[in-house]
mmCIF file of N, CA and C in Angstrom:
data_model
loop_
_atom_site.group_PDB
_atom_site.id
_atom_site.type_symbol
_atom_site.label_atom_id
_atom_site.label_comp_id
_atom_site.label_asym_id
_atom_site.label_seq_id
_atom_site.Cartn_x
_atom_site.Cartn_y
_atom_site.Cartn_z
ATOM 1 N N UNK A 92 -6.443 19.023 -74.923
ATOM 2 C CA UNK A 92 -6.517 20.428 -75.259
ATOM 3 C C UNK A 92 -5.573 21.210 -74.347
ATOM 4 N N UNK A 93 -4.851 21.916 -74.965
ATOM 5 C CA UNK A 93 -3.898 23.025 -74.073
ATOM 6 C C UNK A 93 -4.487 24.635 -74.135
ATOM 7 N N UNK A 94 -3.568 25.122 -73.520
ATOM 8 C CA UNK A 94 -4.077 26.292 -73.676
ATOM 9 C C UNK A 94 -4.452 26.700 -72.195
ATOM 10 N N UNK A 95 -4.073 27.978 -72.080
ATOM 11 C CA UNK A 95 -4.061 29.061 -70.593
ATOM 12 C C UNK A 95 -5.678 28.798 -70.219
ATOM 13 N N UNK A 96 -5.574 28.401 -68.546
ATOM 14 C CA UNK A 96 -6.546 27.970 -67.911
ATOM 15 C C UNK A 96 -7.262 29.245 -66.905
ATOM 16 N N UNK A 97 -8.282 29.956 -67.208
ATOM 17 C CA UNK A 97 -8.614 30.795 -66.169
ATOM 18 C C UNK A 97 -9.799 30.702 -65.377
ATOM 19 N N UNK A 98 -10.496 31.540 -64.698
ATOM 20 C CA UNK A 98 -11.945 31.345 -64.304
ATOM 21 C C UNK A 98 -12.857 30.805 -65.067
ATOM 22 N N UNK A 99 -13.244 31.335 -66.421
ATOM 23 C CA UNK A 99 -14.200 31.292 -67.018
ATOM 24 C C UNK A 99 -13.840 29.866 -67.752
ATOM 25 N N UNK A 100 -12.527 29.306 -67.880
ATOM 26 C CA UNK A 100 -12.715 27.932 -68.612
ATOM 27 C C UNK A 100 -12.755 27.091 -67.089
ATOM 28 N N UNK A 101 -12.783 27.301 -65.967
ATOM 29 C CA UNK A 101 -12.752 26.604 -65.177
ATOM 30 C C UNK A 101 -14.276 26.104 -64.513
ATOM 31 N N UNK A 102 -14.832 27.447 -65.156
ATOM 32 C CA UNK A 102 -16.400 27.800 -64.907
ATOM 33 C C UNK A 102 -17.123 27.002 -66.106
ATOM 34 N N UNK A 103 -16.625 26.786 -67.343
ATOM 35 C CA UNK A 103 -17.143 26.010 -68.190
ATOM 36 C C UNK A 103 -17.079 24.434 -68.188
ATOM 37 N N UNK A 104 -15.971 24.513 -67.913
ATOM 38 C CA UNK A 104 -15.542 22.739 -67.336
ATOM 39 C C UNK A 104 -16.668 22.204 -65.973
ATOM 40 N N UNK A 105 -16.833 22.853 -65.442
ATOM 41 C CA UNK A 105 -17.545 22.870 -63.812
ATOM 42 C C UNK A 105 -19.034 22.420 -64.573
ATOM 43 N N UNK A 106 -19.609 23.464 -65.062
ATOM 44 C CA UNK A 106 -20.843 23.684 -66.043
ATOM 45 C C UNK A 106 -21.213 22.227 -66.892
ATOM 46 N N UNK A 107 -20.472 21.961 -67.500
ATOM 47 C CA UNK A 107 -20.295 21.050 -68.616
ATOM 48 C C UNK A 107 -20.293 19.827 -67.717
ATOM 49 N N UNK A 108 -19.499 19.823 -66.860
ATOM 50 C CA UNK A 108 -19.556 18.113 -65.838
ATOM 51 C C UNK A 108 -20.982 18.304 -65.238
ATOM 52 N N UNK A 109 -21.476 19.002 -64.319
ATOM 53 C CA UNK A 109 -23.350 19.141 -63.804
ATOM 54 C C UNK A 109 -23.843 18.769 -65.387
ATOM 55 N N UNK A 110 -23.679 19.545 -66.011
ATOM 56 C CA UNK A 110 -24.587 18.805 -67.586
ATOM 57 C C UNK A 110 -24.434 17.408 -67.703
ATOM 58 N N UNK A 111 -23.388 16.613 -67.783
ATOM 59 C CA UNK A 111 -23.116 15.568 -68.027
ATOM 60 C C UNK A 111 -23.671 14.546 -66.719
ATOM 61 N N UNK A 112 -23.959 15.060 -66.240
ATOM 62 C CA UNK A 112 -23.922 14.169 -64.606
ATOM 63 C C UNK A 112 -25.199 14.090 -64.860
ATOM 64 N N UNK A 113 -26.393 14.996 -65.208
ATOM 65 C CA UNK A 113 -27.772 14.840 -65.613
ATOM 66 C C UNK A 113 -28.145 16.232 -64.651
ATOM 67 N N UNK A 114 -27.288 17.090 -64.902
ATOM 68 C CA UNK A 114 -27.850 18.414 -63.915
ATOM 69 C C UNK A 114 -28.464 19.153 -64.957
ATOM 70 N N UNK A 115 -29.258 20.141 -64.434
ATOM 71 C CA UNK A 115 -29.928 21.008 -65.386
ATOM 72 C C UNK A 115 -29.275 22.195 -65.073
ATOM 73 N N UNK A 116 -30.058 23.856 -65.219
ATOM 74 C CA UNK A 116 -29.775 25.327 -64.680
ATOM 75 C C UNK A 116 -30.409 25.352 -63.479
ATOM 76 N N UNK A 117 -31.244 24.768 -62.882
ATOM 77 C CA UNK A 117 -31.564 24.665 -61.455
ATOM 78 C C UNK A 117 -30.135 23.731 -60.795
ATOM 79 N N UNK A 118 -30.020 23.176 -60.924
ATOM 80 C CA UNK A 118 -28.679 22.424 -60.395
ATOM 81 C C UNK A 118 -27.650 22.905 -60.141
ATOM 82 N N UNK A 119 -27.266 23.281 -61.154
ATOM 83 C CA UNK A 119 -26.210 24.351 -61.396
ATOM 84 C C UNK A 119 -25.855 25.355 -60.095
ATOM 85 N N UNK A 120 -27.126 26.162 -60.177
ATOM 86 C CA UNK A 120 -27.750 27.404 -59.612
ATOM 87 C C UNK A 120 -28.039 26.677 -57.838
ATOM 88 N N UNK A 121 -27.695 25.723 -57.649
ATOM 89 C CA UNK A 121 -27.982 25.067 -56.139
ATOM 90 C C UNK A 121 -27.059 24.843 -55.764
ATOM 91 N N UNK A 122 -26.399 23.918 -57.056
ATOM 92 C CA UNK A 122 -24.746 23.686 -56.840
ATOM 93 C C UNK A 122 -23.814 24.645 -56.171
ATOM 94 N N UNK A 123 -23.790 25.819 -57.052
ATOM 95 C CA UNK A 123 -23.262 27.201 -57.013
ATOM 96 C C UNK A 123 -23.690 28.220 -55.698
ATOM 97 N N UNK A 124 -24.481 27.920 -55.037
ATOM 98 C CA UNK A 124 -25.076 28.770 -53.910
ATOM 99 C C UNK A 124 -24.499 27.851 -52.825
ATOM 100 N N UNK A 125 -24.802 26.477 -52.523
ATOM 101 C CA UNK A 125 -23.887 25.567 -51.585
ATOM 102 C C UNK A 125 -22.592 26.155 -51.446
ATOM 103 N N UNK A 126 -21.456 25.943 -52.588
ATOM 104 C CA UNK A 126 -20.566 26.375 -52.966
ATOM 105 C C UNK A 126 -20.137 27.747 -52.229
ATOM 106 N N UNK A 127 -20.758 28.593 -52.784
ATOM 107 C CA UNK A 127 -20.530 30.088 -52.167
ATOM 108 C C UNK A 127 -20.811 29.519 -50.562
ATOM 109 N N UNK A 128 -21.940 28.694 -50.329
ATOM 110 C CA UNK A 128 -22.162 28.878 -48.719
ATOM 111 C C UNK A 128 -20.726 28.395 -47.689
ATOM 112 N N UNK A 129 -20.469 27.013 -48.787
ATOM 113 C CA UNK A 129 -19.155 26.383 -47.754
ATOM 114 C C UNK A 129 -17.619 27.385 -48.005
ATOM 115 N N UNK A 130 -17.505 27.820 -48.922
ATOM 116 C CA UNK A 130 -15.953 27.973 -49.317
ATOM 117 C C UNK A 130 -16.727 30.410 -48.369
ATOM 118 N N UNK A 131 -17.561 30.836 -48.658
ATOM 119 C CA UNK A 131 -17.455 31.795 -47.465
ATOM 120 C C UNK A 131 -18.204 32.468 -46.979
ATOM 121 N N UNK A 132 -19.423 31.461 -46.358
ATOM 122 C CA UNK A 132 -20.234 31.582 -45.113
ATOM 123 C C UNK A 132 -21.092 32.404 -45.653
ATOM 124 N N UNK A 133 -21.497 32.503 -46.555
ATOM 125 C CA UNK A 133 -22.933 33.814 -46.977
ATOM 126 C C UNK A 133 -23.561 33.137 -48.318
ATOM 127 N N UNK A 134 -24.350 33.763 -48.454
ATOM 128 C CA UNK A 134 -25.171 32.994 -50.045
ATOM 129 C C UNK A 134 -24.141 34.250 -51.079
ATOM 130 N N UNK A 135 -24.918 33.565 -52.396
ATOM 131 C CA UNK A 135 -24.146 34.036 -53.003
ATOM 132 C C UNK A 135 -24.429 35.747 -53.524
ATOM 133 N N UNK A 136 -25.782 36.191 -53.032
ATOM 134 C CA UNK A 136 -26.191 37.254 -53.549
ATOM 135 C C UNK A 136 -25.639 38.380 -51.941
ATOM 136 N N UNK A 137 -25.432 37.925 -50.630
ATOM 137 C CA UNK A 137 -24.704 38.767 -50.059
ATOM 138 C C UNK A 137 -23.304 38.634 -50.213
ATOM 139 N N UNK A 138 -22.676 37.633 -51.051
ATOM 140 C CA UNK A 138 -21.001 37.284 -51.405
ATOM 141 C C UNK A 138 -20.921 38.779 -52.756
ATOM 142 N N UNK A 139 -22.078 38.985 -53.413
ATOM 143 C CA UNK A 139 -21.942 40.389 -54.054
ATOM 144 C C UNK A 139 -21.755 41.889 -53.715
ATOM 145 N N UNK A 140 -23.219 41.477 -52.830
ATOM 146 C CA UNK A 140 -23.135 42.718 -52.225
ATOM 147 C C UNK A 140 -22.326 43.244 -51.053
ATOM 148 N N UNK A 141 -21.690 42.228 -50.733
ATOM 149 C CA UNK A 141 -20.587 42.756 -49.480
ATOM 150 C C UNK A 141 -19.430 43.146 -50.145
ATOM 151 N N UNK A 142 -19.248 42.811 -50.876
ATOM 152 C CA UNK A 142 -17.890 43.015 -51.900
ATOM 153 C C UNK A 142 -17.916 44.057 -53.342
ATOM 154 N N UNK A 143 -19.122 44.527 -53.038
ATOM 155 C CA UNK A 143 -19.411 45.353 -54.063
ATOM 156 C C UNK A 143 -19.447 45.123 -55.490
ATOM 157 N N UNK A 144 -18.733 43.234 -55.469
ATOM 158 C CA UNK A 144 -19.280 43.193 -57.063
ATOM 159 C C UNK A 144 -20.888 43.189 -57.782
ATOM 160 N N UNK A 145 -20.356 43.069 -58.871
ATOM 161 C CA UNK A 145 -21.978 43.472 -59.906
ATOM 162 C C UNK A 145 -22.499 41.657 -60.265
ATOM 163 N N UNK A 146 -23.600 41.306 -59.749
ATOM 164 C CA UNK A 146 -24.356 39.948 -59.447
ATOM 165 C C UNK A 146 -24.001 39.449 -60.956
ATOM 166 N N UNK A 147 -23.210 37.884 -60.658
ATOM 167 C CA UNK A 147 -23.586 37.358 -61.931
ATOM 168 C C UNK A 147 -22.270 37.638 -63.066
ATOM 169 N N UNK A 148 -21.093 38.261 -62.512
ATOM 170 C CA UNK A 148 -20.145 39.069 -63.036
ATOM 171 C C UNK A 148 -18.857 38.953 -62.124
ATOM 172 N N UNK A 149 -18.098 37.401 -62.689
ATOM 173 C CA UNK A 149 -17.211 37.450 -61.016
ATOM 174 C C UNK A 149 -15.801 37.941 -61.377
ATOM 175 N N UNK A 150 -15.940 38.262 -62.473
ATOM 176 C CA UNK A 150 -14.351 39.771 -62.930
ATOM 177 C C UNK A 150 -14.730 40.480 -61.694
ATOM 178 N N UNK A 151 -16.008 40.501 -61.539
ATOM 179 C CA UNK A 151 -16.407 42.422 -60.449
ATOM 180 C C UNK A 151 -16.291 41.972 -59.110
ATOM 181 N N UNK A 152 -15.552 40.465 -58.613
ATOM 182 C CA UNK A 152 -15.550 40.386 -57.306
ATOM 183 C C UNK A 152 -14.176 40.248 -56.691
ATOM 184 N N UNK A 153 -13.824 40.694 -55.570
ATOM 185 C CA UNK A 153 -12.143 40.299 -55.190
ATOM 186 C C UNK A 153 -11.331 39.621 -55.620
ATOM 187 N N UNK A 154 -9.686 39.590 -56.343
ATOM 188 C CA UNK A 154 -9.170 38.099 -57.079
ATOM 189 C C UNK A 154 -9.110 37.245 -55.837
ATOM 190 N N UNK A 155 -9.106 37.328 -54.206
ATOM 191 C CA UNK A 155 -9.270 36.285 -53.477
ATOM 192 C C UNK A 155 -10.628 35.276 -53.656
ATOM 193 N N UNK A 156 -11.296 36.075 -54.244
ATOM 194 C CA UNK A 156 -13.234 35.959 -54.070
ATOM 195 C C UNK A 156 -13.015 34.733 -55.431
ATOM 196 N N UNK A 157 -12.295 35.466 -56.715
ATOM 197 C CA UNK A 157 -12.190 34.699 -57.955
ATOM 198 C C UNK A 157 -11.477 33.192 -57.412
ATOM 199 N N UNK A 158 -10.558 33.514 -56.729
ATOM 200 C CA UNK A 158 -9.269 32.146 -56.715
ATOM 201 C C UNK A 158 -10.042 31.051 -56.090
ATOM 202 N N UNK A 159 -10.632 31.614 -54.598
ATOM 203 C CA UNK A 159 -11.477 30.804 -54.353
ATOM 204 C C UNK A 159 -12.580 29.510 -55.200
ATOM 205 N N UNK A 160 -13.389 30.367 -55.811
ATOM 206 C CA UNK A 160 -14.050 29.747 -56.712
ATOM 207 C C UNK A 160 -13.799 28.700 -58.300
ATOM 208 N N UNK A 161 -12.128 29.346 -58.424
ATOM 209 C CA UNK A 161 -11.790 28.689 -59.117
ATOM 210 C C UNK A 161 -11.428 27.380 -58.626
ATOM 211 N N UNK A 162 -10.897 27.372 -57.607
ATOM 212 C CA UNK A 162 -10.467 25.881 -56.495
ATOM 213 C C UNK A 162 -11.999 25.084 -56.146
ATOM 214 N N UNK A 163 -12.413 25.727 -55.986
ATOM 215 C CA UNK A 163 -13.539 25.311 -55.486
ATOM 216 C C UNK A 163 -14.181 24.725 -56.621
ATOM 217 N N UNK A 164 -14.955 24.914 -57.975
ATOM 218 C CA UNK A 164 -14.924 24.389 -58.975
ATOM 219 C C UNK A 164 -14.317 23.318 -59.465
ATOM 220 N N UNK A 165 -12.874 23.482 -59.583
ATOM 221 C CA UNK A 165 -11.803 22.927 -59.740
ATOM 222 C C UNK A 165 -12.251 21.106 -59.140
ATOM 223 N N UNK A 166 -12.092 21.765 -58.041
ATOM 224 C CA UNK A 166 -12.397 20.276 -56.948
ATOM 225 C C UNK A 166 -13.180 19.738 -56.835
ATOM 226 N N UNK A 167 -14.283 20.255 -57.372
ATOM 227 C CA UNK A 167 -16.259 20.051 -57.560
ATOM 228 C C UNK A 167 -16.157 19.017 -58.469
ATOM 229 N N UNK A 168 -15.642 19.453 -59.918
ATOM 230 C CA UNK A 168 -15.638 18.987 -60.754
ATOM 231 C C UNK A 168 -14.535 17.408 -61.038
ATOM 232 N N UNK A 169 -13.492 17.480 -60.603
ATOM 233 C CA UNK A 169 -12.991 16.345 -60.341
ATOM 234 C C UNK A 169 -13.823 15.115 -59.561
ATOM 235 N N UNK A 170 -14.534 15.896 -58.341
ATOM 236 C CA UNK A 170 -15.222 15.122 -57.510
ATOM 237 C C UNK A 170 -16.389 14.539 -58.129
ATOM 238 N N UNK A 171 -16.785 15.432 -58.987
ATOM 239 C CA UNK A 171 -18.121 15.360 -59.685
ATOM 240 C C UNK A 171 -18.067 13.978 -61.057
ATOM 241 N N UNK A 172 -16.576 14.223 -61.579
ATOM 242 C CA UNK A 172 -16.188 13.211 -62.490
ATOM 243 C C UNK A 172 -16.216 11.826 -61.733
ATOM 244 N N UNK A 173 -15.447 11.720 -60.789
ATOM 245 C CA UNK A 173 -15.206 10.137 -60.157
ATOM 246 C C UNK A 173 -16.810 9.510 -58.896
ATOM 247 N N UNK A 174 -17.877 10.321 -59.464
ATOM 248 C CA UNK A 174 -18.658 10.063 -58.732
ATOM 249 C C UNK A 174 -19.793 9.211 -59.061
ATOM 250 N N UNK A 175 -20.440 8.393 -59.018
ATOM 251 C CA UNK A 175 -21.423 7.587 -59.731
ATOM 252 C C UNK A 175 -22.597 8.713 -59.539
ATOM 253 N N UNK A 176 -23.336 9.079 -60.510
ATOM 254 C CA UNK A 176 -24.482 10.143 -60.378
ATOM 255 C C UNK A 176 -25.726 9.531 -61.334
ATOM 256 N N UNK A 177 -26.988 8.434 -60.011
ATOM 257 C CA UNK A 177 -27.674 7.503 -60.202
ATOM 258 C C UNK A 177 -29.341 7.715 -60.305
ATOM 259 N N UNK A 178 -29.942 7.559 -60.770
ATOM 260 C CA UNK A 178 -31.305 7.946 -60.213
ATOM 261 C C UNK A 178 -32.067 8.794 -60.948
ATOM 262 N N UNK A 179 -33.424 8.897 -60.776
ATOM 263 C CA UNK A 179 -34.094 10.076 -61.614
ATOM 264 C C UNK A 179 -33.696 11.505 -61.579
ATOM 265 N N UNK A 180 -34.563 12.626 -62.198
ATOM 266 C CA UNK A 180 -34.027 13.841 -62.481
ATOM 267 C C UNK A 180 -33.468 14.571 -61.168
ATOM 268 N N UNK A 181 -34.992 13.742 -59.877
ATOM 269 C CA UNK A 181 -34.577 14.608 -58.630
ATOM 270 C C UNK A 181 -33.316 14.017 -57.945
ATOM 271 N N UNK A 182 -33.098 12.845 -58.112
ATOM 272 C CA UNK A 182 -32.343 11.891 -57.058
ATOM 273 C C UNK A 182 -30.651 12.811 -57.445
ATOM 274 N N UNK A 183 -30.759 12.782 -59.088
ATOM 275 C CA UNK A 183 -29.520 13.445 -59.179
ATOM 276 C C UNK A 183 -29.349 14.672 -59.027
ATOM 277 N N UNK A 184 -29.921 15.491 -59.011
ATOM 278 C CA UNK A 184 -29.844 17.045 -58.736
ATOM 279 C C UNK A 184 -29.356 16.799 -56.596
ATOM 280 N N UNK A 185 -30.562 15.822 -56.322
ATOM 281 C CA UNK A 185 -29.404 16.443 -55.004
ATOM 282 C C UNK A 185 -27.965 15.804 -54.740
ATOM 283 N N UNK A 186 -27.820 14.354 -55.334
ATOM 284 C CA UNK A 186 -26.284 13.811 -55.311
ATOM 285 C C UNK A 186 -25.510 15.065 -56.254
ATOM 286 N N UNK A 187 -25.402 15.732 -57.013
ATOM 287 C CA UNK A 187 -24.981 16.602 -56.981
ATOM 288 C C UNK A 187 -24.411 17.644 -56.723
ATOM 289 N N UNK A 188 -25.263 18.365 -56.186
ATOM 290 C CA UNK A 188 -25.591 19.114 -55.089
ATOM 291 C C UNK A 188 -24.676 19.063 -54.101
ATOM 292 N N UNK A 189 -24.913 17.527 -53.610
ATOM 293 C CA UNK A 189 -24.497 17.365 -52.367
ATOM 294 C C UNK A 189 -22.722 17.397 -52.213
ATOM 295 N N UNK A 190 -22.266 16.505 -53.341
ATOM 296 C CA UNK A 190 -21.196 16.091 -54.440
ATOM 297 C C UNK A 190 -20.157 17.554 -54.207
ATOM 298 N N UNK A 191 -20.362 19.106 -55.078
ATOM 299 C CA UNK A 191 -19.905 20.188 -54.614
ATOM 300 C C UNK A 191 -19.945 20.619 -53.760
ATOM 301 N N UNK A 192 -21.268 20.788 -52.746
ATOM 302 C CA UNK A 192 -20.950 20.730 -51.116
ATOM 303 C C UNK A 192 -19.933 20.066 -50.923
ATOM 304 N N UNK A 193 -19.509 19.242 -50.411
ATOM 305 C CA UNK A 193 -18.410 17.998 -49.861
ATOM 306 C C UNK A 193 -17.079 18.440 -50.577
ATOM 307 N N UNK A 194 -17.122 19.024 -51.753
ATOM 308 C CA UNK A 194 -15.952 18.969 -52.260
ATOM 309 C C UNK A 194 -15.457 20.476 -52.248
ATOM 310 N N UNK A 195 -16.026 21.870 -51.911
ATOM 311 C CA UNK A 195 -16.249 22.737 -51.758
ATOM 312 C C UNK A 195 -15.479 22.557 -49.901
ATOM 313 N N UNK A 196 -16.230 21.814 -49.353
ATOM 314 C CA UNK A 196 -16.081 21.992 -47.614
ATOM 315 C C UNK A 196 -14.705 21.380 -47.830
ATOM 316 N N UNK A 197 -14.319 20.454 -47.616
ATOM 317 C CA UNK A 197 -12.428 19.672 -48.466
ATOM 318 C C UNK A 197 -11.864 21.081 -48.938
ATOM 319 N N UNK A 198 -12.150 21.533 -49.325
ATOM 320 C CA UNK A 198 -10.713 22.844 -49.578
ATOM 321 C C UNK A 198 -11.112 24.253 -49.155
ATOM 322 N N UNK A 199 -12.092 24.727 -48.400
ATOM 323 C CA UNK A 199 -12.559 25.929 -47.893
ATOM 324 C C UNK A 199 -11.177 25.920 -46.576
ATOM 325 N N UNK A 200 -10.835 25.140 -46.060
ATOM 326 C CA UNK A 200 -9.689 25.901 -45.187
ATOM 327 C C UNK A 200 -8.373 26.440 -45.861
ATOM 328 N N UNK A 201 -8.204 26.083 -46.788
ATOM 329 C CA UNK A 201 -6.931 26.524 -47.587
ATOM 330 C C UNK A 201 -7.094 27.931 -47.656
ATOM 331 N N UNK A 202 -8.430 28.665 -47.252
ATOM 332 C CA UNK A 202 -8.346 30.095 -47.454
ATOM 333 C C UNK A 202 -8.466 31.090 -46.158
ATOM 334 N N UNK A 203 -7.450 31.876 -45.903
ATOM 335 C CA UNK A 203 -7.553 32.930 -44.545
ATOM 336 C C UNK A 203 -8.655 32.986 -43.483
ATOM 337 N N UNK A 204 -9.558 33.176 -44.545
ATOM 338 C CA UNK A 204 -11.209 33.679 -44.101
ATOM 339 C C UNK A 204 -11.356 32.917 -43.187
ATOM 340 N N UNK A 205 -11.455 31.231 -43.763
ATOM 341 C CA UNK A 205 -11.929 30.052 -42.754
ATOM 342 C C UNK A 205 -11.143 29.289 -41.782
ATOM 343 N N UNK A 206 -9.978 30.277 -41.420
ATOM 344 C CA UNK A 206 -9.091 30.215 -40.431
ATOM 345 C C UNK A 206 -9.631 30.086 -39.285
#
C-alpha cells in the first residue's frame, strides 16, 4: 500500500500490531502511557496539560510533541512485529507493554528534551 504516511496512519499501524500481538484497549492504553513516560518524562495526561493540548486529540499538541510520537510508534511497532508475543491474556499484555517501553527508551534521545 502507498500513499502519504502521517500521525494518524502511524497511530493505526501501532494500534493494529497491539491487536495482532493479542493486546486489547487496556494494552494499548498502558502501552501508550509507558510511551509518553520514556520518550518525555510525564504521564500522558500532564504531557496535555502542560502543553495545553485538548486530552485524546494529538493535532492539539506541539508538532515536536506529534514527531515524537510518531517515532516512537514507528519503532514500537517494528519492535512489536519481530517480537515473539507468548502466553495468556496477562502474560501478553505485559510483554507488550514492556516491548514499547524498550523501544520507546532506544529512540527518546534523538529528541532535545532528553539531552
Amino acid at each position: 500500500m502507498r500513499g502519504r504516511v502521517d500521525g494518524k496512519t502511524v497511530r493505526k499501524d501501532f494500534t493494529q500490531t497491539v491487536q495482532d500481538k493479542g493486546g486489547d484497549k487496556k494494552t494499548q492504553a498502558h502501552a501508550t502511557e509507558r510511551m509518553t513516560r520514556s520518550l518525555f518524562g510525564c504521564s500522558t495526561e500532564e504531557l496535555y496539560k502542560e502543553t495545553g493540548g485538548r486530552e485524546g486529540d494529538r493535532t492539539s499538541l506541539p508538532q515536536d510533541a506529534q514527531t515524537a510520537y510518531i517515532v516512537g510508534e514507528t519503532a514500537a511497532t517494528h519492535r512489536l512485529k519481530a517480537t515473539p508475543i507468548e502466553g495468556n491474556r496477562s502474560q501478553k499484555h505485559v510483554q507488550i507493554v514492556d516491548t514499547v517501553e524498550d523501544a520507546s527508551k532506544d529512540v527518546k534521545g534523538i529528541f532535545p528534551w532528553n539531552w
